[in-house]
Coordinates of C-alpha atoms in Angstrom, one line a residue:
M1 CA -14.1 21.2 -52.8
G2 CA -16.8 23.9 -52.8
K3 CA -15.7 27.3 -51.6
R4 CA -16.1 29.1 -48.3
L5 CA -18.3 31.8 -47.9
K6 CA -17.1 35.3 -49.0
K7 CA -19.6 36.8 -45.9
K8 CA -20.1 35.4 -42.6
R9 CA -21.8 37.8 -40.5
Y10 CA -20.9 37.5 -36.9
I11 CA -23.9 37.3 -35.1
K12 CA -23.6 39.0 -31.9
G13 CA -25.7 37.6 -28.8
L14 CA -26.0 33.9 -30.0
D15 CA -23.0 33.5 -27.5
G16 CA -24.9 35.2 -25.1
I17 CA -28.1 32.5 -25.8
R18 CA -25.4 29.7 -25.2
A19 CA -24.2 31.0 -22.0
I20 CA -27.7 31.7 -20.7
A21 CA -28.5 27.4 -21.9
V22 CA -25.5 25.9 -20.5
V23 CA -25.8 27.6 -17.4
A24 CA -29.3 26.0 -17.0
V25 CA -28.1 23.0 -17.5
I26 CA -25.5 22.8 -15.0
L27 CA -27.5 24.6 -12.4
Y28 CA -30.1 21.9 -13.2
H29 CA -27.8 18.7 -12.7
L30 CA -26.1 20.3 -9.7
A31 CA -29.7 21.3 -8.0
P32 CA -32.5 20.0 -10.1
F33 CA -35.1 20.8 -7.5
S34 CA -33.8 24.0 -7.3
F35 CA -33.7 24.9 -10.7
Q36 CA -35.9 22.2 -12.1
G37 CA -36.6 23.6 -15.5
G38 CA -32.3 23.7 -16.4
F39 CA -33.1 20.6 -18.6
L40 CA -34.6 23.2 -20.7
G41 CA -31.4 24.8 -21.7
V42 CA -30.7 21.9 -24.1
P43 CA -33.7 22.5 -26.7
I44 CA -32.3 26.5 -26.8
F45 CA -28.9 24.8 -28.4
F46 CA -31.0 22.6 -30.6
V47 CA -32.4 25.5 -31.9
V48 CA -29.5 27.4 -31.9
S49 CA -27.5 24.7 -33.9
G50 CA -30.3 24.7 -36.3
Y51 CA -30.6 28.1 -37.4
L52 CA -27.1 28.6 -37.8
I53 CA -26.5 25.1 -39.9
T54 CA -29.3 25.5 -42.0
D55 CA -28.3 29.5 -42.6
L56 CA -25.1 28.5 -43.5
L57 CA -26.2 25.9 -45.9
F58 CA -28.5 28.3 -47.7
Q59 CA -25.5 30.7 -47.9
E60 CA -23.2 28.5 -49.3
F61 CA -25.9 27.5 -52.0
Q62 CA -27.0 30.6 -53.0
Q63 CA -22.6 31.5 -53.6
N64 CA -21.2 28.6 -54.9
G65 CA -24.5 26.8 -56.6
T66 CA -24.3 23.6 -54.3
I67 CA -23.4 22.1 -51.2
D68 CA -20.1 20.7 -50.4
V69 CA -21.4 17.9 -47.9
K70 CA -17.8 16.4 -47.4
A71 CA -16.2 20.0 -46.4
F72 CA -19.2 20.0 -44.3
Y73 CA -18.7 17.1 -42.6
I74 CA -14.7 18.2 -42.5
R75 CA -15.7 21.6 -40.7
R76 CA -17.6 19.7 -38.3
I77 CA -15.8 17.1 -37.0
K78 CA -13.1 19.4 -36.7
R79 CA -14.8 21.9 -34.8
L80 CA -16.7 19.1 -32.7
Y81 CA -14.6 15.7 -32.3
P82 CA -11.1 16.7 -30.8
G83 CA -13.3 18.1 -27.5
L84 CA -15.7 15.1 -27.3
V85 CA -12.9 12.3 -28.0
A86 CA -10.9 14.1 -25.4
M87 CA -13.8 14.0 -22.8
V88 CA -14.7 10.1 -23.7
L89 CA -11.4 9.3 -23.4
S90 CA -9.9 11.1 -20.2
T91 CA -13.4 10.1 -18.4
A92 CA -12.8 6.4 -19.3
A93 CA -9.0 6.6 -17.8
Y94 CA -10.3 7.7 -14.7
I95 CA -12.9 5.5 -14.6
T96 CA -9.9 2.8 -15.2
M97 CA -8.0 4.8 -12.7
F98 CA -10.2 5.3 -9.6
S99 CA -13.8 4.0 -10.6
R100 CA -14.2 0.7 -12.3
G101 CA -17.8 0.2 -10.9
L102 CA -18.4 1.9 -13.9
A103 CA -16.6 0.5 -16.5
E104 CA -18.7 -2.4 -17.2
N105 CA -19.9 -1.8 -20.8
L106 CA -17.1 1.3 -21.5
K107 CA -16.2 0.2 -24.9
S108 CA -19.7 0.0 -26.3
V109 CA -20.3 3.3 -24.2
I110 CA -17.0 4.7 -25.8
G111 CA -17.9 3.7 -29.7
T112 CA -21.7 4.9 -29.4
N113 CA -20.2 8.7 -28.6
F114 CA -17.8 8.2 -31.3
L115 CA -20.7 7.2 -33.6
Y116 CA -23.2 9.7 -32.4
V117 CA -25.9 7.2 -31.7
Y118 CA -25.1 7.1 -27.8
N119 CA -28.6 8.4 -27.4
W120 CA -30.4 5.1 -28.8
Y121 CA -27.5 3.2 -26.7
Q122 CA -29.3 4.6 -23.6
I123 CA -33.1 3.8 -24.9
N124 CA -31.8 0.3 -25.4
H125 CA -30.1 0.0 -22.3
H126 CA -33.3 1.6 -20.2
E127 CA -31.2 4.2 -18.5
S128 CA -33.1 7.2 -17.3
Y129 CA -31.7 10.6 -17.3
F130 CA -34.6 11.2 -14.4
D131 CA -32.8 8.9 -12.2
K132 CA -31.3 11.5 -9.7
F133 CA -29.9 9.4 -7.1
G134 CA -29.5 5.6 -9.0
N135 CA -27.8 7.2 -12.1
Q136 CA -24.3 7.8 -11.8
S137 CA -23.2 7.4 -15.2
P138 CA -20.3 10.4 -16.3
F139 CA -21.5 10.1 -19.6
T140 CA -25.7 10.7 -19.5
H141 CA -25.5 13.9 -20.9
L142 CA -24.1 13.0 -23.9
W143 CA -27.4 11.4 -25.7
S144 CA -28.3 15.7 -26.9
L145 CA -24.8 15.3 -29.1
S146 CA -25.5 11.9 -30.6
I147 CA -28.8 13.6 -31.7
E148 CA -26.9 16.6 -33.2
G149 CA -24.5 14.4 -34.8
Q150 CA -27.0 12.9 -36.3
F151 CA -28.2 16.0 -37.6
Y152 CA -25.1 17.0 -38.9
L153 CA -24.9 13.6 -40.6
L154 CA -28.0 13.9 -42.7
W155 CA -29.0 17.7 -42.6
P156 CA -26.8 18.8 -45.2
I157 CA -27.6 16.0 -47.9
F158 CA -31.8 16.5 -47.2
I159 CA -31.4 20.6 -48.0
F160 CA -29.3 20.0 -50.8
V161 CA -32.1 17.7 -52.6
M162 CA -35.2 20.1 -50.8
I163 CA -33.6 22.7 -53.3
K164 CA -32.6 20.9 -55.8
F165 CA -36.1 19.4 -56.2
F166 CA -38.4 22.2 -55.7
K167 CA -35.7 25.2 -56.3
K168 CA -38.6 27.3 -54.1
K169 CA -38.6 27.9 -50.3
Q170 CA -42.2 27.2 -49.3
P171 CA -42.6 23.5 -50.0
I172 CA -39.2 23.4 -48.3
I173 CA -40.9 25.4 -45.0
D174 CA -43.7 22.9 -45.6
T175 CA -41.6 20.0 -45.8
I176 CA -39.9 21.1 -42.6
L177 CA -43.3 22.5 -40.6
I178 CA -44.8 18.5 -41.2
M179 CA -41.8 16.9 -40.0
I180 CA -41.6 19.3 -36.9
L181 CA -45.4 18.4 -36.0
F182 CA -44.4 14.7 -36.5
S183 CA -42.0 15.1 -34.2
A184 CA -43.9 17.3 -31.3
L185 CA -46.9 14.9 -32.1
E186 CA -44.8 11.4 -31.4
M187 CA -43.4 12.7 -28.3
A188 CA -47.1 14.0 -26.8
F189 CA -48.6 10.2 -27.7
M190 CA -45.5 8.2 -26.9
Y191 CA -45.3 9.9 -23.1
H192 CA -47.2 7.9 -20.6
V193 CA -48.1 9.2 -17.7
G194 CA -46.6 7.2 -14.6
E195 CA -44.0 6.2 -16.9
D196 CA -39.7 7.1 -16.7
P197 CA -40.1 9.6 -20.4
S198 CA -36.5 9.1 -20.6
R199 CA -37.8 6.9 -24.4
V200 CA -39.1 10.1 -25.3
Y201 CA -36.5 12.3 -23.3
Y202 CA -33.6 10.8 -25.4
G203 CA -35.5 9.5 -29.1
T204 CA -34.2 11.9 -31.9
D205 CA -37.7 11.1 -33.4
T206 CA -39.1 12.9 -30.2
R207 CA -36.6 15.7 -29.7
M208 CA -35.9 16.6 -33.1
F209 CA -38.3 19.4 -33.9
S210 CA -36.3 22.0 -31.7
I211 CA -33.8 21.5 -33.9
L212 CA -36.4 21.3 -37.1
I213 CA -38.0 24.8 -35.6
G214 CA -34.7 26.4 -35.5
A215 CA -33.5 25.6 -39.3
G216 CA -37.2 26.4 -40.5
L217 CA -36.9 29.6 -38.9
A218 CA -33.1 29.9 -40.8
V219 CA -35.3 29.5 -44.0
V220 CA -37.7 32.1 -43.3
W221 CA -35.7 34.5 -41.6
P222 CA -32.0 34.5 -42.8
S223 CA -29.2 36.1 -41.5
T224 CA -28.0 37.5 -44.3
S225 CA -31.5 39.3 -45.7
L226 CA -32.1 41.0 -42.5
K227 CA -31.6 44.7 -42.7
K228 CA -29.3 46.3 -40.1
Q229 CA -30.7 49.6 -39.7
L230 CA -34.3 49.6 -38.4
P231 CA -37.0 52.9 -37.5
S232 CA -37.6 53.1 -34.2
K233 CA -41.0 51.8 -33.7
P234 CA -40.1 48.5 -36.0
R235 CA -37.4 48.0 -33.7
L236 CA -39.3 48.9 -30.5
I237 CA -41.4 46.3 -31.4
L238 CA -38.9 43.8 -32.0
D239 CA -37.3 44.2 -29.0
G240 CA -40.6 44.1 -27.2
I241 CA -40.9 40.8 -28.6
G242 CA -37.8 40.1 -27.7
L243 CA -38.3 40.5 -23.9
G244 CA -41.4 38.7 -24.0
S245 CA -40.2 35.8 -25.2
F246 CA -37.3 35.4 -22.8
L247 CA -39.7 36.3 -19.8
L248 CA -41.7 33.5 -20.6
L249 CA -38.7 31.0 -20.9
A250 CA -37.2 32.2 -17.8
L251 CA -41.1 31.6 -16.5
M252 CA -41.2 28.1 -17.8
F253 CA -37.2 27.6 -16.9
T254 CA -38.8 27.9 -13.1
K255 CA -42.0 26.1 -13.7
M256 CA -41.4 23.4 -15.6
T257 CA -40.0 19.7 -14.3
G258 CA -38.6 17.0 -16.6
E259 CA -41.3 14.4 -15.3
N260 CA -44.3 16.4 -15.5
E261 CA -46.9 15.9 -18.1
L262 CA -47.0 19.0 -19.7
V263 CA -43.8 19.1 -20.5
Y264 CA -44.2 16.2 -23.2
R265 CA -47.7 17.1 -24.3
G266 CA -46.6 20.6 -25.7
G267 CA -44.5 22.0 -23.0
M268 CA -41.4 21.4 -24.7
F269 CA -42.7 22.2 -27.8
F270 CA -43.7 25.7 -26.8
F271 CA -41.0 26.4 -25.0
S272 CA -38.8 26.1 -28.3
L273 CA -40.9 27.9 -29.9
A274 CA -40.4 30.9 -27.3
A275 CA -36.1 30.4 -27.8
M276 CA -36.7 30.6 -31.7
I277 CA -38.3 34.0 -30.9
L278 CA -35.9 35.2 -29.1
V279 CA -33.2 33.7 -31.4
A280 CA -35.4 35.7 -34.4
V281 CA -34.6 38.8 -32.5
V282 CA -31.0 38.5 -31.7
V283 CA -30.0 37.5 -35.1
H284 CA -31.7 40.7 -36.0
P285 CA -28.8 43.7 -36.7
G286 CA -31.5 46.3 -36.5
A287 CA -33.1 45.2 -32.7
D288 CA -30.8 45.5 -29.4
W289 CA -31.1 42.3 -27.8
G290 CA -27.9 41.0 -30.0
D291 CA -26.2 43.9 -28.1
W292 CA -27.8 43.3 -24.4
L293 CA -26.6 40.2 -24.7
D294 CA -23.1 40.6 -26.2
N295 CA -20.6 41.1 -23.0
S296 CA -17.8 39.8 -22.0
I297 CA -19.0 37.4 -19.4
F298 CA -21.4 35.6 -21.8
R299 CA -19.0 35.7 -24.7
W300 CA -16.3 33.9 -22.5
I301 CA -19.2 31.0 -20.8
G302 CA -20.5 31.2 -24.8
K303 CA -17.3 30.6 -26.6
R304 CA -16.5 27.6 -23.9
S305 CA -19.7 26.2 -24.0
Y306 CA -19.3 23.4 -25.4
G307 CA -16.2 22.5 -23.4
I308 CA -18.4 23.6 -20.1
Y309 CA -21.1 21.2 -21.5
L310 CA -18.8 18.5 -22.1
Y311 CA -17.2 18.0 -19.0
Q312 CA -19.8 19.0 -16.3
Y313 CA -21.5 16.1 -15.7
P314 CA -18.2 13.8 -14.9
V315 CA -16.9 16.6 -12.4
M316 CA -20.1 16.5 -10.6
V317 CA -20.4 12.3 -10.9
F318 CA -16.6 11.9 -10.0
Y319 CA -16.6 15.0 -7.2
E320 CA -19.6 13.5 -5.8
S321 CA -18.9 9.8 -5.6
K322 CA -15.3 11.4 -3.8
I323 CA -17.3 13.8 -1.2
Q324 CA -19.2 11.7 1.2
N325 CA -21.6 15.2 2.9
I326 CA -22.4 17.0 0.4
A327 CA -25.5 17.8 2.0
A328 CA -23.2 19.3 4.6
H329 CA -21.9 22.4 2.3
P330 CA -24.2 22.2 -0.8
V331 CA -23.2 26.0 -1.9
L332 CA -19.8 25.4 -1.1
H333 CA -19.4 22.2 -2.9
G334 CA -21.2 23.3 -5.8
L335 CA -19.0 26.7 -6.4
I336 CA -15.8 23.8 -6.3
E337 CA -17.5 22.0 -9.2
I338 CA -18.4 25.3 -11.2
V339 CA -14.8 26.0 -10.7
I340 CA -13.2 22.7 -11.7
I341 CA -15.4 22.6 -14.8
L342 CA -14.6 26.0 -15.7
A343 CA -10.8 25.6 -15.3
I344 CA -11.2 22.1 -17.4
S345 CA -13.4 24.2 -19.9
E346 CA -10.7 26.8 -20.4
L347 CA -7.8 24.6 -20.9
S348 CA -9.8 22.1 -23.6
Y349 CA -10.6 25.4 -25.4
R350 CA -7.2 27.2 -25.2
F351 CA -5.2 24.0 -25.7
L352 CA -7.5 21.1 -28.2
E353 CA -10.5 22.7 -29.5
V354 CA -9.2 26.3 -31.2
P355 CA -6.0 24.8 -32.2
L356 CA -7.3 21.3 -33.5
K357 CA -10.1 23.4 -35.5
K358 CA -7.5 25.8 -37.1
F359 CA -5.3 22.9 -38.2
D360 CA -4.4 21.7 -41.5
Y361 CA -4.4 18.2 -40.9
S362 CA -2.8 17.6 -44.8
K363 CA -0.1 18.3 -42.9
T364 CA -0.5 15.4 -40.7
S365 CA 2.2 13.6 -41.4
S366 CA 5.0 16.4 -41.7
V367 CA 4.1 17.4 -38.6
V368 CA 4.7 13.8 -37.4
K369 CA 7.8 13.8 -39.1
E370 CA 9.1 16.8 -37.6
F371 CA 8.0 15.4 -33.9
F372 CA 10.4 12.8 -34.2
K373 CA 13.5 14.4 -35.5
A374 CA 16.6 14.4 -33.3
D375 CA 16.7 18.2 -33.6
S376 CA 13.2 18.5 -34.2
S377 CA 12.0 22.1 -33.8
Y378 CA 9.2 21.2 -31.3
G379 CA 11.9 20.4 -28.7
W380 CA 11.3 19.5 -25.1
K381 CA 7.2 20.4 -25.6
R382 CA 7.2 16.7 -27.1
V383 CA 7.2 14.9 -23.1
Y384 CA 3.5 16.6 -24.0
V385 CA 2.7 13.8 -26.0
A386 CA 2.9 11.5 -22.9
I387 CA -0.2 12.6 -21.5
P388 CA -2.9 11.8 -24.1
L389 CA -0.7 8.7 -24.9
L390 CA -1.8 7.7 -21.0
I391 CA -4.5 9.0 -21.4
F392 CA -5.7 6.6 -24.4
V393 CA -4.0 3.4 -22.9
L394 CA -6.5 3.4 -19.8
A395 CA -9.3 4.1 -21.9
A396 CA -8.5 1.4 -23.9
V397 CA -7.6 -0.8 -20.9
G398 CA -10.7 -0.1 -19.4
S399 CA -12.4 -0.5 -22.3
F400 CA -11.8 -4.5 -22.5
M401 CA -11.5 -5.1 -18.5
P402 CA -13.4 -8.2 -18.0
S403 CA -16.8 -7.2 -16.5
S404 CA -16.0 -9.4 -13.5
V405 CA -13.0 -6.9 -12.4
A406 CA -15.8 -3.9 -13.1
A407 CA -18.1 -6.3 -11.3
S408 CA -16.3 -6.8 -8.2
D409 CA -15.2 -3.3 -7.9
S410 CA -19.1 -2.9 -7.6
K411 CA -19.9 -5.5 -5.5
D412 CA -21.7 -3.2 -3.0
D413 CA -23.9 -2.5 -6.3
G414 CA -24.7 -5.9 -7.5
Q415 CA -25.0 -6.9 -3.7
L416 CA -27.9 -4.2 -3.0
E417 CA -29.3 -4.5 -6.6
S418 CA -30.1 -8.1 -5.8
V419 CA -31.0 -7.4 -2.2
I420 CA -33.7 -5.4 -3.7
K421 CA -35.0 -7.5 -6.4
N422 CA -35.1 -10.6 -3.9
N423 CA -37.4 -8.5 -1.6
Q424 CA -39.9 -7.4 -4.4
K425 CA -40.7 -10.9 -5.0
K426 CA -41.1 -12.0 -1.3
A427 CA -43.1 -8.2 -0.6
S428 CA -45.2 -9.6 -3.7
S429 CA -46.5 -12.8 -1.5
V430 CA -46.6 -11.2 1.8
N431 CA -48.8 -8.1 0.2
Q432 CA -51.4 -10.5 -1.4
K433 CA -52.0 -11.7 2.5
A434 CA -52.1 -8.8 3.6
D435 CA -54.2 -7.3 0.7
K436 CA -57.1 -9.8 2.3
K437 CA -56.8 -8.6 6.0
T438 CA -56.6 -5.1 5.0
S439 CA -59.8 -5.4 2.7
K440 CA -61.8 -6.7 5.2
S441 CA -61.0 -4.6 8.5
S442 CA -60.2 -1.0 6.4
S443 CA -63.2 0.2 8.4
G444 CA -62.0 -1.5 11.6
N445 CA -59.8 0.5 14.3
S446 CA -56.6 -1.3 13.7
S447 CA -54.2 1.5 14.4
V448 CA -51.9 1.8 17.0
S449 CA -52.5 3.8 19.9
E450 CA -52.7 7.6 19.9
S451 CA -49.7 9.5 20.0
S452 CA -49.1 13.1 19.7
N453 CA -47.4 14.3 16.0
S454 CA -43.8 15.2 16.3
S455 CA -40.6 14.5 14.9
S456 CA -39.7 10.9 16.6
E457 CA -35.9 10.6 18.5
S458 CA -34.6 7.8 19.9
N459 CA -32.7 7.6 23.3
N460 CA -31.0 4.7 21.9
D461 CA -27.4 5.3 21.4
G462 CA -26.8 3.7 18.1
K463 CA -24.4 1.2 19.6
S464 CA -27.1 -1.9 19.7
P465 CA -30.0 -2.7 18.1
I466 CA -33.3 -1.9 19.8
S467 CA -34.7 -4.8 21.2
L468 CA -38.3 -5.1 21.0
T469 CA -40.3 -5.6 23.9
E470 CA -42.7 -9.1 23.9
S471 CA -45.5 -6.6 24.0
E472 CA -44.2 -4.4 21.3
R473 CA -43.3 -7.7 19.1
K474 CA -47.2 -9.5 19.9
K475 CA -48.7 -5.9 18.6
A476 CA -46.7 -6.4 15.4
Q477 CA -47.6 -9.5 14.4
G478 CA -51.4 -8.0 14.4
L479 CA -50.9 -4.7 12.9
Q480 CA -51.9 -4.3 9.2
I481 CA -49.7 -1.5 7.6
T482 CA -49.1 -0.2 4.0
C483 CA -46.0 1.0 3.0
V484 CA -44.9 2.8 0.1
G485 CA -41.5 4.2 -0.5
D486 CA -38.1 5.0 -2.9
S487 CA -35.4 2.4 -2.9
V488 CA -34.9 2.5 0.6
M489 CA -37.6 0.7 1.8
A490 CA -37.1 -1.5 -1.3
D491 CA -33.9 -2.1 0.5
A492 CA -35.7 -2.6 4.0
S493 CA -39.2 -4.7 3.1
A494 CA -38.0 -8.0 3.7
K495 CA -36.9 -6.6 7.5
M496 CA -39.7 -4.8 7.9
Q497 CA -42.2 -7.6 6.6
E498 CA -40.7 -9.8 8.8
I499 CA -41.4 -7.8 11.8
F500 CA -44.7 -6.8 10.6
P501 CA -46.2 -10.2 8.5
N502 CA -49.4 -7.9 7.8
M503 CA -47.3 -4.9 6.1
Y504 CA -48.0 -4.3 2.5
V505 CA -45.1 -2.6 1.0
D506 CA -45.1 -0.7 -2.7
A507 CA -41.9 -0.1 -3.2
K508 CA -39.7 1.1 -6.0
V509 CA -35.9 2.5 -7.0
G510 CA -35.4 5.9 -8.4
R511 CA -39.7 6.7 -7.1
Q512 CA -40.4 10.2 -6.5
V513 CA -42.6 11.4 -3.8
S514 CA -45.3 12.9 -6.1
E515 CA -45.1 9.2 -7.9
I516 CA -46.8 7.5 -4.6
V517 CA -50.0 10.2 -5.1
P518 CA -51.8 8.0 -7.6
I519 CA -50.5 4.8 -5.8
L520 CA -52.4 5.8 -2.4
Q521 CA -55.3 6.8 -4.3
S522 CA -55.5 3.7 -5.8
L523 CA -54.9 1.8 -2.5
N524 CA -57.8 3.8 -0.6
S525 CA -60.2 3.7 -3.9
S526 CA -60.1 -0.4 -3.6
G527 CA -59.9 -0.4 0.0
K528 CA -56.6 -1.5 0.4
L529 CA -55.7 1.0 2.5
A530 CA -54.6 -0.2 5.8
Q531 CA -55.3 2.6 9.3
T532 CA -51.4 3.1 9.7
V533 CA -49.4 4.0 6.5
L534 CA -45.4 3.8 6.6
I535 CA -44.2 6.7 4.0
S536 CA -40.6 6.1 3.6
E537 CA -39.6 8.7 0.7
G538 CA -37.2 11.7 -0.1
T539 CA -34.2 10.0 -1.2
N540 CA -34.3 11.0 -4.7
G541 CA -36.0 14.7 -4.2
P542 CA -37.6 16.9 -2.0
Y543 CA -41.6 17.5 -2.6
D544 CA -43.8 20.6 -3.3
E545 CA -46.6 21.6 -0.8
N546 CA -49.1 20.7 -3.2
T547 CA -47.7 16.8 -3.2
M548 CA -48.0 17.1 0.4
E549 CA -51.4 18.3 0.8
K550 CA -52.9 15.5 -1.7
I551 CA -51.0 12.7 0.1
M552 CA -52.5 13.6 2.8
Q553 CA -55.5 14.8 1.4
I554 CA -56.2 11.3 0.2
L555 CA -55.1 9.6 3.8
G556 CA -57.6 11.5 5.6
K557 CA -57.1 12.6 9.4
Q558 CA -58.1 9.4 10.8
R559 CA -55.4 7.3 9.9
K560 CA -51.7 7.2 11.6
V561 CA -49.1 7.9 8.9
Y562 CA -45.4 7.6 9.9
W563 CA -42.9 9.3 7.4
I564 CA -39.4 8.0 7.8
N565 CA -37.0 11.0 7.0
V566 CA -34.0 10.8 4.8
F567 CA -29.9 10.0 5.1
V568 CA -28.8 11.2 2.1
P569 CA -25.3 12.6 2.6
T570 CA -24.5 12.4 -0.9
R571 CA -27.3 14.9 -2.0
R572 CA -27.9 18.4 -2.1
W573 CA -31.5 17.9 -1.4
Q574 CA -30.8 15.9 2.6
D575 CA -31.7 18.7 4.5
Q576 CA -34.1 20.2 3.0
V577 CA -36.1 17.1 2.8
N578 CA -35.6 16.8 6.5
Q579 CA -36.7 20.3 7.5
E580 CA -39.8 20.3 5.3
L581 CA -40.9 17.0 6.6
K582 CA -40.5 18.4 10.3
D583 CA -42.7 21.5 9.6
D584 CA -45.4 19.3 7.8
A585 CA -45.4 17.1 11.3
K586 CA -45.9 20.5 12.9
K587 CA -48.8 21.1 10.3
Y588 CA -50.9 17.5 10.3
G589 CA -51.9 16.3 13.8
N590 CA -52.1 12.7 12.5
L591 CA -48.3 13.1 10.6
T592 CA -45.4 11.8 12.6
V593 CA -41.6 11.8 11.6
I594 CA -39.5 9.0 12.5
D595 CA -35.6 10.5 13.0
W596 CA -33.9 8.0 10.8
Y597 CA -31.3 10.8 10.2
S598 CA -30.2 11.3 13.4
Y599 CA -30.2 7.7 14.7
C600 CA -28.2 6.3 11.9
K601 CA -25.6 9.6 10.8
D602 CA -23.1 8.6 13.2
H603 CA -22.5 4.8 11.6
P604 CA -21.6 4.7 8.3
E605 CA -20.6 1.7 8.8
W606 CA -24.0 0.4 8.8
F607 CA -24.5 1.2 4.9
Y608 CA -23.2 0.1 1.4
D609 CA -20.7 2.2 -0.3
D610 CA -23.6 4.9 -1.4
H611 CA -23.9 5.5 2.4
V612 CA -27.7 5.7 1.8
H613 CA -28.5 2.4 1.4
P614 CA -28.5 0.2 4.8
N615 CA -26.4 -2.9 4.3
P616 CA -27.4 -6.2 6.3
D617 CA -25.7 -5.4 9.4
G618 CA -27.6 -1.6 8.5
L619 CA -31.0 -3.4 8.3
N620 CA -30.6 -5.1 12.2
Y621 CA -31.1 -1.2 13.1
F622 CA -33.0 0.1 10.7
G623 CA -36.2 -2.2 11.0
P624 CA -36.1 -2.7 15.0
F625 CA -35.5 1.4 15.3
I626 CA -39.2 2.0 12.8
A627 CA -40.4 -0.4 14.7
H628 CA -39.9 0.9 17.7
E629 CA -41.0 4.9 16.5
I630 CA -44.2 3.3 15.2
L631 CA -45.0 0.4 18.1
K632 CA -44.3 2.7 21.4

């Protein structure tokens, strides 16, 4: 085994960078539309990892004339594996006990995480990172650890071969630059506007450039070659560059969204470059940024950032699945989740990660023998072993649980999925007929009678479905409507087309408000946009003013536009979306908001277990209510 490095400088400020990165990720997962660029915390982790690992590998070769790859693997496993194994197994155990609907494919999820290939599993199973409502997997965030694991596996071998083959740094730098450009360009070319970007988001090939940027920095900016003291002018210049990169990162955190074309066609690449510049300044002992980012709070968060990242998503998924009215107190619930995450992370750091990182595994057999002695020095502390044993057993049970058991526990999810698939088939047939009629009369006056814009409210107490009058039913039979929406409308489309046989429906699970802009543009250009438009959007998140302006500009002032507000008590953005719609109804004279929220909020029995999508009984209320608000 190769010698450990004689000199290993502690780099002040890197814990601060890690703290910023993990806080950004948590805020994004808690409030993805308020902290829309928080997902960019991950590229910061990648840049830091690429720099540190490459810097250490070069130091080892310079000191020992070789790189002990086996010793490197052992160090990485001791540092990372205990936390990962504990988190994955404890999450699996929780699923077995309290959330069996998530147990499907659990064995594969555990196995691919332990092998660090989970990101490819997500790609092959078409799992979306950006489906804020539908994606309930507590393992979603582990894609990034798989990419890092693959990097740790291959990089020491790559560096050793490059050093041996090229002898000099310049060819190594050139090779890394080519790899960076290839990865960034692949991301740009593989991204397609209007499609879910999860393939390029999860892919090792399309995300590796961030790690390689950090690695390239280590080759040209090794920590051991940087001067500890700098004259005042160079120090000020370096600090100014650090400030510029920090402000640029902060700006991109607030402006970039995970589904924006710019992110994948250069945005994430330039963000990684900005992160690299900040890392370069922080690691320089002659600059002040290392001190500025080195404080007790940042050090505490930074040292526990691995555990915080591991446990944040399971805590959020499980907590929010049990608390049905997150929207009522979003800040309070967010703070509670943060406290739980920090508490679990502290326990993991203190009692698992640090002890097992220092543990000499060559003494494992002697420790086991001592543990089982009658007069063992561990004494009563041996009872603690029951905790990991119980977790392991429960995780194993969940892993081998028959799919039928998992399916029965999530029967509502399966039923809803089946309903939506059947509705989409039916809608396709009805849409063809509605298309022809709308095309013929798109220039005519087929809208409902004029009514003032408002947030409509029903006088019905909700105890029995609204009964449409004979006049309303007759009007509904002839009314041509274009309807676009998300999964709520996908769930309700059959009921709506039963009432409105000339309704054209385009509804999709996970759809954001911004995604209906090109749909409406296409329908309008082809003359298939009816004079009455129904929109059911906002379930998956709020929208910005620019998006609403585009929608209303496409629809024009002559069309009558109805927008169903949202009932999403399990998500923080419910009240934000409904308030935005209420404000926009005052701004646009032909926009009427249908107040589904007020009508249904006291009737949880109308919904599937997700508390958002109307069940068959709820649809008997939803359909007539929406129809009545349009026809009155």
